[in-house]
Amino acid sequence: MDLDALAALAGTLGPESTGSAARRPGSAGPAPARLFSTWEITDRILPMAPNHLRRSLRANPDWPQGRSQEDGRLRWFTLDEVHALRRAFAASGGARHLPDRPPGAPLILTLVHPRPGTGKTTTAAHLAQGAAMAGYRVLVLDLAPSGRLSQLLGAPDPAPALPLLAAQAARHLRDENRLRLSRGEPVLTPDADLDGAEVRAPSPTAWAGVDLLGGGLTLAPADQKIAGWQHLIRSWRPWEALRAGLDAAGHLAPSDGPALLSPDAGYDLILIDTPPALGPLTLSAVIAADILLMPFAATSAEIAATSRGLTLLRSEIAAIETREGLAARALGETPRRFTWSALRTLLTRFDPATQTRAATGIQTQMGETLLMPRQEAVPLLADPDGPGTIYGLDYRTVGRDRHAALRRDPDAIQAAVHALMAEVWREKLAEAALDGPAG
Ligand SMILES: Nc1ncnc2c1ncn2[C@@H]1O[C@H](COP(=O)(O)OP(=O)(O)OP(=O)(O)O)[C@@H](O)[C@H]1O
Ligand SMILES: [Mg+2]
């Protein structure tokens, strides 16, 4: 068995594209863009009396009118049309339909847990879809080689995320080479990834208002690549690279208020899903974050893993701080401390029959760090052929009452996270005001 045999074996399974299997009929393929009825819109997304929506549509023939389906009475809208309705209502005085979006740069929320299967990806998908349904514009970074989040969002083959970091490394390499040339020293040779690092525009998803950068299996060797670049370019700090890359790509541009899902507006939220590892890629997503969110279940194994995970995270980041500190002191600068605006934990796959006592204990121990709402275990989320998220579910398959009951947990979690985001934006505004206009 040699390398050519590996390639030949790969060839027997069809095209190289990692997304191709996802599109094969019968497999758990990309969630198709689903439609939203006047019931779901007025019940959940733009709360109002259904009659008010009907009257407003009649009075404004230029607004999206949706289309009727077999059942006749209801009209169905794409999410893009729902966004247009939100903009229209907001413009005609319906300020309560605007999301709470104080001015400032988009917030970065990173989901992290080194243990596999704690619910990072499922939570990320609900947060992305929920934020879009609330009127926020979202950029998702799917940094997990499983690519499951990309699949849940209906875009299994998105523009790659790794060039955000590679382009930063390449920039440092060029700076370093400039210095080397001026000193008459041999230059460093970039590898193919650095040489051709092209930061592409995020891909649209099946969820209007949610864009995506990912990479799936091509992200599997990301940590080794990053370590290699770091070894080559000693002045490059990979832990800063993700935020710097997002900034350089213009994704961190501040906004004055709700961008309101207009396609050319900037993002409100950058949501990062990480693999169950604490390699350089995950650490750079953790260090970039304004808000860290750790989902886990109230089982003894996951409680223990969460405690160990937090300790590990602390020691990995402390090691980076120490390294930064040595460099800063050598240059007479103040050593940098890494801080976050908020760290929150979330109970997922919760079973009220067996885990209520454990959950109450965790709540007492963790205080406000634990988000109050819990995501109960729901069989349809564990079903590989299911919609993957509750928000991806067409309510006609389960009925209105069941759908409303299923939505209760993710809706409560959305509300808690959106309130936290608004709090963080306001804190940042207050800090900026204290720093003064010179800062
Ligand atoms: N509330 C829930 N109820 C039932 N099953 C759930 C729930 N949330 C997640 N799951 C299932 O648990 C499994 C792990 O969830 P998920 O993929 O979100 O975890 P993860 O932390 O992203 O895993 P990994 O670390 O491997 O990426 C999946 O099969 C998912 O469908
Ligand atoms: Mg995952």
GROMACS .gro file of C-alpha atoms and ligand atoms in nm:
model
  471
    1MET     CA    1   0.000   0.000   0.000
    2ASP     CA    2   0.153   0.332  -0.103
    3LEU     CA    3   0.027   0.688  -0.148
    4ASP     CA    4  -0.093   0.618  -0.502
    5ALA     CA    5  -0.300   0.330  -0.368
    6LEU     CA    6  -0.467   0.573  -0.125
    7ALA     CA    7  -0.547   0.810  -0.410
    8ALA     CA    8  -0.680   0.524  -0.622
    9LEU     CA    9  -0.899   0.405  -0.337
   10ALA     CA   10  -1.030   0.761  -0.294
   11GLY     CA   11  -1.110   0.763  -0.666
   12THR     CA   12  -1.331   0.457  -0.630
   13LEU     CA   13  -1.561   0.662  -0.405
   14GLY     CA   14  -1.629   0.928  -0.665
   15PRO     CA   15  -1.544   1.297  -0.686
   16GLU     CA   16  -1.296   1.437  -0.438
   17SER     CA   17  -1.536   1.702  -0.312
   18THR     CA   18  -1.610   1.637   0.055
   19GLY     CA   19  -1.956   1.782   0.003
   20SER     CA   20  -2.063   1.536  -0.265
   21ALA     CA   21  -2.174   1.255  -0.031
   22ALA     CA   22  -2.391   1.501   0.154
   23ARG     CA   23  -2.592   1.568  -0.158
   24ARG     CA   24  -2.658   1.207  -0.248
   25PRO     CA   25  -3.030   1.139  -0.226
   26GLY     CA   26  -3.120   0.934   0.078
   27SER     CA   27  -2.833   1.059   0.293
   28ALA     CA   28  -2.883   1.326   0.559
   29GLY     CA   29  -2.836   1.596   0.298
   30PRO     CA   30  -2.847   1.971   0.330
   31ALA     CA   31  -3.161   2.103   0.492
   32PRO     CA   32  -3.363   2.257   0.209
   33ALA     CA   33  -3.461   2.621   0.255
   34ARG     CA   34  -3.794   2.587   0.426
   35LEU     CA   35  -4.093   2.817   0.408
   36PHE     CA   36  -4.261   3.007   0.692
   37SER     CA   37  -4.638   3.040   0.713
   38THR     CA   38  -4.838   3.338   0.834
   39TRP     CA   39  -4.906   3.133   1.151
   40GLU     CA   40  -4.538   3.081   1.233
   41ILE     CA   41  -4.452   3.439   1.136
   42THR     CA   42  -4.718   3.600   1.356
   43ASP     CA   43  -4.678   3.344   1.637
   44ARG     CA   44  -4.299   3.344   1.662
   45ILE     CA   45  -4.103   3.571   1.429
   46LEU     CA   46  -4.297   3.899   1.400
   47PRO     CA   47  -4.542   3.865   1.689
   48MET     CA   48  -4.872   4.031   1.591
   49ALA     CA   49  -5.235   3.940   1.539
   50PRO     CA   50  -5.266   3.731   1.219
   51ASN     CA   51  -5.538   3.970   1.102
   52HIS     CA   52  -5.300   4.262   1.133
   53LEU     CA   53  -5.052   4.086   0.904
   54ARG     CA   54  -5.329   4.002   0.655
   55ARG     CA   55  -5.457   4.361   0.653
   56SER     CA   56  -5.103   4.500   0.617
   57LEU     CA   57  -5.035   4.270   0.321
   58ARG     CA   58  -5.358   4.380   0.150
   59ALA     CA   59  -5.280   4.746   0.212
   60ASN     CA   60  -4.927   4.713   0.076
   61PRO     CA   61  -4.932   4.518  -0.250
   62ASP     CA   62  -4.561   4.597  -0.299
   63TRP     CA   63  -4.469   4.394   0.011
   64PRO     CA   64  -4.389   4.025  -0.038
   65GLN     CA   65  -4.727   3.849  -0.056
   66GLY     CA   66  -4.611   3.490  -0.010
   67ARG     CA   67  -4.794   3.211  -0.186
   68SER     CA   68  -5.071   2.975  -0.082
   69GLN     CA   69  -5.022   2.600  -0.072
   70GLU     CA   70  -5.262   2.303  -0.078
   71ASP     CA   71  -5.422   2.389   0.256
   72GLY     CA   72  -5.533   2.722   0.103
   73ARG     CA   73  -5.589   2.946   0.402
   74LEU     CA   74  -5.230   3.022   0.496
   75ARG     CA   75  -4.970   3.204   0.292
   76TRP     CA   76  -4.611   3.082   0.289
   77PHE     CA   77  -4.298   3.299   0.274
   78THR     CA   78  -3.927   3.239   0.224
   79LEU     CA   79  -3.703   3.361   0.507
   80ASP     CA   80  -3.580   3.634   0.274
   81GLU     CA   81  -3.939   3.753   0.235
   82VAL     CA   82  -3.986   3.737   0.612
   83HIS     CA   83  -3.683   3.968   0.643
   84ALA     CA   84  -3.837   4.204   0.388
   85LEU     CA   85  -4.159   4.207   0.595
   86ARG     CA   86  -3.960   4.285   0.909
   87ARG     CA   87  -3.790   4.576   0.733
   88ALA     CA   88  -4.124   4.699   0.602
   89PHE     CA   89  -4.294   4.684   0.943
   90ALA     CA   90  -3.993   4.849   1.110
   91ALA     CA   91  -3.994   5.126   0.850
   92SER     CA   92  -4.365   5.191   0.902
   93GLY     CA   93  -4.320   5.245   1.275
   94GLY     CA   94  -4.308   4.891   1.411
   95ALA     CA   95  -3.994   4.959   1.616
   96ARG     CA   96  -4.065   4.657   1.835
   97HIS     CA   97  -3.978   4.438   1.538
   98LEU     CA   98  -3.621   4.568   1.543
   99PRO     CA   99  -3.366   4.343   1.718
  100ASP     CA  100  -3.187   4.494   2.018
  101ARG     CA  101  -2.867   4.601   1.848
  102PRO     CA  102  -2.669   4.879   2.021
  103PRO     CA  103  -2.402   5.038   1.801
  104GLY     CA  104  -2.062   4.874   1.778
  105ALA     CA  105  -1.867   4.599   1.608
  106PRO     CA  106  -2.024   4.257   1.559
  107LEU     CA  107  -1.982   4.026   1.857
  108ILE     CA  108  -1.787   3.703   1.828
  109LEU     CA  109  -1.947   3.408   2.006
  110THR     CA  110  -1.741   3.089   2.018
  111LEU     CA  111  -1.879   2.749   2.116
  112VAL     CA  112  -1.613   2.542   2.283
  113HIS     CA  113  -1.583   2.211   2.465
  114PRO     CA  114  -1.294   1.969   2.421
  115ARG     CA  115  -1.519   1.667   2.476
  116PRO     CA  116  -1.692   1.534   2.162
  117GLY     CA  117  -2.069   1.534   2.141
  118THR     CA  118  -2.157   1.788   2.411
  119GLY     CA  119  -2.392   1.980   2.180
  120LYS     CA  120  -2.169   2.255   2.035
  121THR     CA  121  -2.278   2.212   1.675
  122THR     CA  122  -2.648   2.167   1.748
  123THR     CA  123  -2.643   2.475   1.973
  124ALA     CA  124  -2.452   2.673   1.708
  125ALA     CA  125  -2.707   2.583   1.442
  126HIS     CA  126  -3.000   2.692   1.660
  127LEU     CA  127  -2.818   3.014   1.753
  128ALA     CA  128  -2.745   3.097   1.389
  129GLN     CA  129  -3.099   3.023   1.270
  130GLY     CA  130  -3.256   3.189   1.576
  131ALA     CA  131  -3.046   3.504   1.533
  132ALA     CA  132  -3.147   3.529   1.167
  133MET     CA  133  -3.514   3.484   1.259
  134ALA     CA  134  -3.470   3.764   1.515
  135GLY     CA  135  -3.336   4.003   1.251
  136TYR     CA  136  -2.960   3.976   1.310
  137ARG     CA  137  -2.709   3.921   1.035
  138VAL     CA  138  -2.481   3.629   1.114
  139LEU     CA  139  -2.147   3.503   0.987
  140VAL     CA  140  -2.087   3.140   1.088
  141LEU     CA  141  -1.739   2.988   1.100
  142ASP     CA  142  -1.765   2.611   1.094
  143LEU     CA  143  -1.416   2.513   1.211
  144ALA     CA  144  -1.502   2.148   1.281
  145PRO     CA  145  -1.379   1.898   1.019
  146SER     CA  146  -1.710   1.714   1.050
  147GLY     CA  147  -1.869   2.000   0.857
  148ARG     CA  148  -2.198   1.909   1.025
  149LEU     CA  149  -2.288   2.269   1.097
  150SER     CA  150  -2.241   2.361   0.731
  151GLN     CA  151  -2.470   2.072   0.643
  152LEU     CA  152  -2.732   2.178   0.899
  153LEU     CA  153  -2.731   2.525   0.746
  154GLY     CA  154  -2.783   2.381   0.402
  155ALA     CA  155  -2.443   2.478   0.259
  156PRO     CA  156  -2.224   2.167   0.279
  157ASP     CA  157  -1.949   2.310   0.059
  158PRO     CA  158  -1.887   2.667   0.180
  159ALA     CA  159  -1.595   2.901   0.106
  160PRO     CA  160  -1.302   2.795   0.324
  161ALA     CA  161  -1.229   2.953   0.663
  162LEU     CA  162  -0.862   2.860   0.693
  163PRO     CA  163  -0.738   3.130   0.449
  164LEU     CA  164  -0.846   3.388   0.712
  165LEU     CA  165  -0.550   3.261   0.919
  166ALA     CA  166  -0.324   3.164   0.628
  167ALA     CA  167  -0.345   3.515   0.482
  168GLN     CA  168  -0.232   3.657   0.817
  169ALA     CA  169   0.060   3.413   0.832
  170ALA     CA  170   0.149   3.500   0.472
  171ARG     CA  171   0.151   3.870   0.558
  172HIS     CA  172   0.391   3.809   0.847
  173LEU     CA  173   0.607   3.595   0.621
  174ARG     CA  174   0.637   3.879   0.371
  175ASP     CA  175   0.728   4.126   0.650
  176GLU     CA  176   0.987   3.884   0.781
  177ASN     CA  177   1.130   3.831   0.432
  178ARG     CA  178   1.155   4.206   0.377
  179LEU     CA  179   1.370   4.228   0.692
  180ARG     CA  180   1.577   3.928   0.587
  181LEU     CA  181   1.639   4.075   0.242
  182SER     CA  182   1.748   4.405   0.393
  183ARG     CA  183   1.998   4.213   0.606
  184GLY     CA  184   2.116   4.003   0.314
  185GLU     CA  185   1.985   3.683   0.476
  186PRO     CA  186   1.815   3.394   0.292
  187VAL     CA  187   1.437   3.433   0.267
  188LEU     CA  188   1.173   3.190   0.401
  189THR     CA  189   0.980   2.990   0.143
  190PRO     CA  190   0.603   2.979   0.187
  191ASP     CA  191   0.420   2.647   0.149
  192ALA     CA  192   0.136   2.612  -0.102
  193ASP     CA  193  -0.128   2.719   0.153
  194LEU     CA  194   0.053   3.041   0.237
  195ASP     CA  195   0.144   3.113  -0.122
  196GLY     CA  196  -0.209   3.085  -0.249
  197ALA     CA  197  -0.402   3.201   0.057
  198GLU     CA  198  -0.712   3.358  -0.094
  199VAL     CA  199  -0.972   3.490   0.148
  200ARG     CA  200  -1.306   3.435  -0.025
  201ALA     CA  201  -1.640   3.595   0.049
  202PRO     CA  202  -1.855   3.387   0.287
  203SER     CA  203  -2.105   3.155   0.119
  204PRO     CA  204  -2.478   3.209   0.151
  205THR     CA  205  -2.672   2.934   0.329
  206ALA     CA  206  -3.027   2.802   0.310
  207TRP     CA  207  -3.097   3.049   0.593
  208ALA     CA  208  -3.117   3.400   0.448
  209GLY     CA  209  -2.915   3.628   0.673
  210VAL     CA  210  -2.667   3.354   0.770
  211ASP     CA  211  -2.340   3.337   0.574
  212LEU     CA  212  -2.079   3.069   0.618
  213LEU     CA  213  -1.709   2.994   0.605
  214GLY     CA  214  -1.606   2.635   0.669
  215GLY     CA  215  -1.404   2.366   0.504
  216GLY     CA  216  -1.516   2.029   0.638
  217LEU     CA  217  -1.253   1.758   0.607
  218THR     CA  218  -0.999   2.000   0.461
  219LEU     CA  219  -0.982   2.145   0.815
  220ALA     CA  220  -0.862   1.812   0.958
  221PRO     CA  221  -0.491   1.897   0.912
  222ALA     CA  222  -0.544   2.265   1.011
  223ASP     CA  223  -0.369   2.241   1.349
  224GLN     CA  224  -0.055   2.082   1.199
  225LYS     CA  225  -0.050   2.344   0.924
  226ILE     CA  226  -0.083   2.628   1.173
  227ALA     CA  227   0.193   2.480   1.390
  228GLY     CA  228   0.414   2.456   1.079
  229TRP     CA  229   0.350   2.819   0.986
  230GLN     CA  230   0.425   2.925   1.343
  231HIS     CA  231   0.752   2.733   1.336
  232LEU     CA  232   0.847   2.897   1.005
  233ILE     CA  233   0.744   3.251   1.092
  234ARG     CA  234   0.857   3.319   1.445
  235SER     CA  235   0.696   3.665   1.465
  236TRP     CA  236   0.348   3.526   1.381
  237ARG     CA  237   0.100   3.475   1.663
  238PRO     CA  238  -0.159   3.220   1.551
  239TRP     CA  239  -0.381   3.291   1.851
  240GLU     CA  240  -0.437   3.646   1.724
  241ALA     CA  241  -0.477   3.543   1.363
  242LEU     CA  242  -0.846   3.461   1.348
  243ARG     CA  243  -0.962   3.796   1.486
  244ALA     CA  244  -0.701   3.975   1.272
  245GLY     CA  245  -0.818   3.779   0.968
  246LEU     CA  246  -1.183   3.864   1.030
  247ASP     CA  247  -1.085   4.228   1.074
  248ALA     CA  248  -0.872   4.236   0.759
  249ALA     CA  249  -1.163   4.085   0.562
  250GLY     CA  250  -1.385   4.371   0.685
  251HIS     CA  251  -1.614   4.143   0.889
  252LEU     CA  252  -1.562   4.335   1.215
  253ALA     CA  253  -1.675   4.673   1.083
  254PRO     CA  254  -1.892   4.852   1.342
  255SER     CA  255  -2.253   4.933   1.269
  256ASP     CA  256  -2.474   5.210   1.407
  257GLY     CA  257  -2.763   4.981   1.484
  258PRO     CA  258  -2.954   4.686   1.344
  259ALA     CA  259  -2.827   4.595   1.001
  260LEU     CA  260  -3.168   4.436   0.958
  261LEU     CA  261  -3.074   4.161   0.724
  262SER     CA  262  -3.022   4.377   0.422
  263PRO     CA  263  -2.782   4.177   0.205
  264ASP     CA  264  -2.513   4.446   0.178
  265ALA     CA  265  -2.505   4.529   0.550
  266GLY     CA  266  -2.233   4.410   0.786
  267TYR     CA  267  -2.271   4.131   1.040
  268ASP     CA  268  -2.413   4.160   1.391
  269LEU     CA  269  -2.290   3.826   1.517
  270ILE     CA  270  -1.997   3.605   1.426
  271LEU     CA  271  -2.068   3.256   1.551
  272ILE     CA  272  -1.782   3.005   1.567
  273ASP     CA  273  -1.824   2.630   1.609
  274THR     CA  274  -1.504   2.450   1.709
  275PRO     CA  275  -1.391   2.087   1.696
  276PRO     CA  276  -1.360   1.887   2.019
  277ALA     CA  277  -0.992   1.980   2.058
  278LEU     CA  278  -0.785   2.261   2.202
  279GLY     CA  279  -0.537   2.296   1.916
  280PRO     CA  280  -0.423   2.631   1.776
  281LEU     CA  281  -0.732   2.669   1.555
  282THR     CA  282  -0.974   2.631   1.846
  283LEU     CA  283  -0.756   2.847   2.072
  284SER     CA  284  -0.752   3.127   1.818
  285ALA     CA  285  -1.135   3.108   1.804
  286VAL     CA  286  -1.147   3.117   2.184
  287ILE     CA  287  -0.912   3.414   2.206
  288ALA     CA  288  -1.105   3.598   1.933
  289ALA     CA  289  -1.431   3.558   2.124
  290ASP     CA  290  -1.628   3.823   2.308
  291ILE     CA  291  -1.859   3.552   2.442
  292LEU     CA  292  -1.757   3.194   2.517
  293LEU     CA  293  -2.032   2.934   2.539
  294MET     CA  294  -1.973   2.580   2.670
  295PRO     CA  295  -2.265   2.339   2.625
  296PHE     CA  296  -2.272   2.015   2.823
  297ALA     CA  297  -2.513   1.759   2.966
  298ALA     CA  298  -2.591   1.712   3.335
  299THR     CA  299  -2.443   1.360   3.339
  300SER     CA  300  -2.159   1.276   3.576
  301ALA     CA  301  -1.926   1.206   3.280
  302GLU     CA  302  -1.994   1.540   3.115
  303ILE     CA  303  -1.986   1.737   3.439
  304ALA     CA  304  -1.640   1.593   3.509
  305ALA     CA  305  -1.532   1.655   3.147
  306THR     CA  306  -1.652   2.016   3.169
  307SER     CA  307  -1.449   2.076   3.482
  308ARG     CA  308  -1.141   1.921   3.321
  309GLY     CA  309  -1.211   2.108   2.998
  310LEU     CA  310  -1.223   2.443   3.177
  311THR     CA  311  -0.897   2.363   3.359
  312LEU     CA  312  -0.730   2.261   3.032
  313LEU     CA  313  -0.855   2.572   2.855
  314ARG     CA  314  -0.719   2.785   3.137
  315SER     CA  315  -0.376   2.621   3.127
  316GLU     CA  316  -0.351   2.641   2.745
  317ILE     CA  317  -0.436   3.010   2.747
  318ALA     CA  318  -0.212   3.076   3.046
  319ALA     CA  319   0.076   2.919   2.850
  320ILE     CA  320   0.012   3.161   2.562
  321GLU     CA  321  -0.007   3.452   2.807
  322THR     CA  322   0.329   3.351   2.955
  323ARG     CA  323   0.488   3.336   2.611
  324GLU     CA  324   0.337   3.673   2.518
  325GLY     CA  325   0.453   3.810   2.854
  326LEU     CA  326   0.814   3.712   2.796
  327ALA     CA  327   0.812   3.874   2.453
  328ALA     CA  328   0.640   4.187   2.584
  329ARG     CA  329   0.884   4.229   2.872
  330ALA     CA  330   1.178   4.186   2.633
  331LEU     CA  331   1.037   4.481   2.434
  332GLY     CA  332   0.950   4.685   2.744
  333GLU     CA  333   0.576   4.654   2.675
  334THR     CA  334   0.293   4.570   2.915
  335PRO     CA  335   0.216   4.197   2.896
  336ARG     CA  336  -0.124   4.122   2.747
  337ARG     CA  337  -0.397   3.952   2.948
  338PHE     CA  338  -0.666   3.766   2.759
  339THR     CA  339  -1.018   3.860   2.864
  340TRP     CA  340  -1.373   3.788   2.750
  341SER     CA  341  -1.686   3.990   2.795
  342ALA     CA  342  -1.877   3.681   2.906
  343LEU     CA  343  -1.831   3.311   2.970
  344ARG     CA  344  -2.152   3.107   2.982
  345THR     CA  345  -2.235   2.740   3.011
  346LEU     CA  346  -2.553   2.575   2.885
  347LEU     CA  347  -2.720   2.247   2.976
  348THR     CA  348  -2.809   2.047   2.666
  349ARG     CA  349  -2.969   1.708   2.603
  350PHE     CA  350  -3.139   1.762   2.938
  351ASP     CA  351  -3.358   1.484   3.078
  352PRO     CA  352  -3.593   1.630   3.343
  353ALA     CA  353  -3.682   1.282   3.472
  354THR     CA  354  -3.328   1.192   3.577
  355GLN     CA  355  -3.119   1.511   3.573
  356THR     CA  356  -3.319   1.772   3.761
  357ARG     CA  357  -3.126   1.731   4.087
  358ALA     CA  358  -2.788   1.739   3.913
  359ALA     CA  359  -2.896   2.045   3.714
  360THR     CA  360  -3.010   2.231   4.025
  361GLY     CA  361  -2.674   2.152   4.187
  362ILE     CA  362  -2.486   2.285   3.883
  363GLN     CA  363  -2.703   2.597   3.887
  364THR     CA  364  -2.615   2.664   4.252
  365GLN     CA  365  -2.245   2.607   4.185
  366MET     CA  366  -2.220   2.806   3.863
  367GLY     CA  367  -2.460   3.092   3.938
  368GLU     CA  368  -2.518   3.327   3.645
  369THR     CA  369  -2.245   3.160   3.441
  370LEU     CA  370  -2.498   2.888   3.362
  371LEU     CA  371  -2.765   3.014   3.125
  372MET     CA  372  -3.101   2.957   3.293
  373PRO     CA  373  -3.289   2.792   3.004
  374ARG     CA  374  -3.195   2.432   2.929
  375GLN     CA  375  -3.224   2.243   2.602
  376GLU     CA  376  -3.410   1.922   2.669
  377ALA     CA  377  -3.318   1.599   2.495
  378VAL     CA  378  -3.536   1.574   2.185
  379PRO     CA  379  -3.532   1.253   1.980
  380LEU     CA  380  -3.568   1.442   1.652
  381LEU     CA  381  -3.234   1.617   1.718
  382ALA     CA  382  -3.057   1.284   1.761
  383ASP     CA  383  -3.215   1.142   1.444
  384PRO     CA  384  -2.953   1.144   1.165
  385ASP     CA  385  -3.230   1.163   0.905
  386GLY     CA  386  -3.417   1.440   1.090
  387PRO     CA  387  -3.398   1.813   1.025
  388GLY     CA  388  -3.102   1.846   1.269
  389THR     CA  389  -3.250   2.154   1.434
  390ILE     CA  390  -3.590   2.239   1.572
  391TYR     CA  391  -3.596   2.555   1.364
  392GLY     CA  392  -3.530   2.346   1.052
  393LEU     CA  393  -3.852   2.155   1.111
  394ASP     CA  394  -4.162   2.229   0.903
  395TYR     CA  395  -4.439   2.233   1.164
  396ARG     CA  396  -4.678   2.050   0.934
  397THR     CA  397  -4.480   1.731   1.003
  398VAL     CA  398  -4.551   1.743   1.381
  399GLY     CA  399  -4.850   1.976   1.417
  400ARG     CA  400  -4.869   2.327   1.562
  401ASP     CA  401  -4.892   2.234   1.929
  402ARG     CA  402  -4.597   1.996   1.920
  403HIS     CA  403  -4.399   2.251   1.719
  404ALA     CA  404  -4.470   2.526   1.971
  405ALA     CA  405  -4.367   2.291   2.255
  406LEU     CA  406  -4.044   2.195   2.075
  407ARG     CA  407  -3.960   2.561   2.016
  408ARG     CA  408  -3.990   2.651   2.385
  409ASP     CA  409  -3.628   2.561   2.481
  410PRO     CA  410  -3.442   2.699   2.179
  411ASP     CA  411  -3.658   3.015   2.193
  412ALA     CA  412  -3.573   3.069   2.562
  413ILE     CA  413  -3.203   3.012   2.486
  414GLN     CA  414  -3.220   3.261   2.197
  415ALA     CA  415  -3.378   3.520   2.423
  416ALA     CA  416  -3.109   3.470   2.690
  417VAL     CA  417  -2.825   3.489   2.437
  418HIS     CA  418  -2.970   3.795   2.259
  419ALA     CA  419  -3.008   3.970   2.597
  420LEU     CA  420  -2.646   3.882   2.679
  421MET     CA  421  -2.531   4.016   2.342
  422ALA     CA  422  -2.712   4.347   2.402
  423GLU     CA  423  -2.558   4.367   2.750
  424VAL     CA  424  -2.208   4.311   2.607
  425TRP     CA  425  -2.262   4.572   2.333
  426ARG     CA  426  -2.375   4.823   2.598
  427GLU     CA  427  -2.075   4.746   2.819
  428LYS     CA  428  -1.842   4.799   2.525
  429LEU     CA  429  -2.014   5.129   2.443
  430ALA     CA  430  -1.972   5.244   2.803
  431GLU     CA  431  -1.605   5.140   2.802
  432ALA     CA  432  -1.547   5.325   2.475
  433ALA     CA  433  -1.711   5.636   2.623
  434LEU     CA  434  -1.480   5.613   2.928
  435ASP     CA  435  -1.175   5.574   2.703
  436GLY     CA  436  -1.279   5.900   2.540
  437PRO     CA  437  -1.284   6.011   2.178
  438ALA     CA  438  -0.903   5.994   2.154
  439GLY     CA  439  -0.910   5.617   2.209
  440LIG     N1  440  -3.114   1.846   2.264
  440LIG     C1  441  -3.076   1.732   2.206
  440LIG     N2  442  -3.154   1.622   2.213
  440LIG     C2  443  -3.119   1.506   2.154
  440LIG     N3  444  -3.004   1.490   2.087
  440LIG     C3  445  -2.921   1.594   2.076
  440LIG     C4  446  -2.952   1.720   2.135
  440LIG     N4  447  -2.851   1.806   2.107
  440LIG     C5  448  -2.761   1.735   2.036
  440LIG     N5  449  -2.802   1.609   2.017
  440LIG     C6  450  -2.732   1.501   1.946
  440LIG     O1  451  -2.612   1.472   2.015
  440LIG     C7  452  -2.507   1.449   1.924
  440LIG     C8  453  -2.393   1.545   1.953
  440LIG     O2  454  -2.439   1.676   1.931
  440LIG     P1  455  -2.348   1.784   1.857
  440LIG     O3  456  -2.299   1.733   1.727
  440LIG     O4  457  -2.423   1.910   1.858
  440LIG     O5  458  -2.227   1.792   1.960
  440LIG     P2  459  -2.081   1.855   1.938
  440LIG     O6  460  -2.036   1.905   2.069
  440LIG     O7  461  -2.082   1.948   1.825
  440LIG     O8  462  -1.999   1.724   1.896
  440LIG     P3  463  -1.848   1.724   1.838
  440LIG     O9  464  -1.761   1.768   1.951
  440LIG    O10  465  -1.826   1.581   1.800
  440LIG    O11  466  -1.845   1.818   1.725
  440LIG     C9  467  -2.564   1.464   1.786
  440LIG    O12  468  -2.597   1.338   1.735
  440LIG    C10  469  -2.691   1.546   1.805
  440LIG    O13  470  -2.785   1.515   1.710
  441MG      MG  471  -1.959   1.959   1.656
   0.00000   0.00000   0.00000
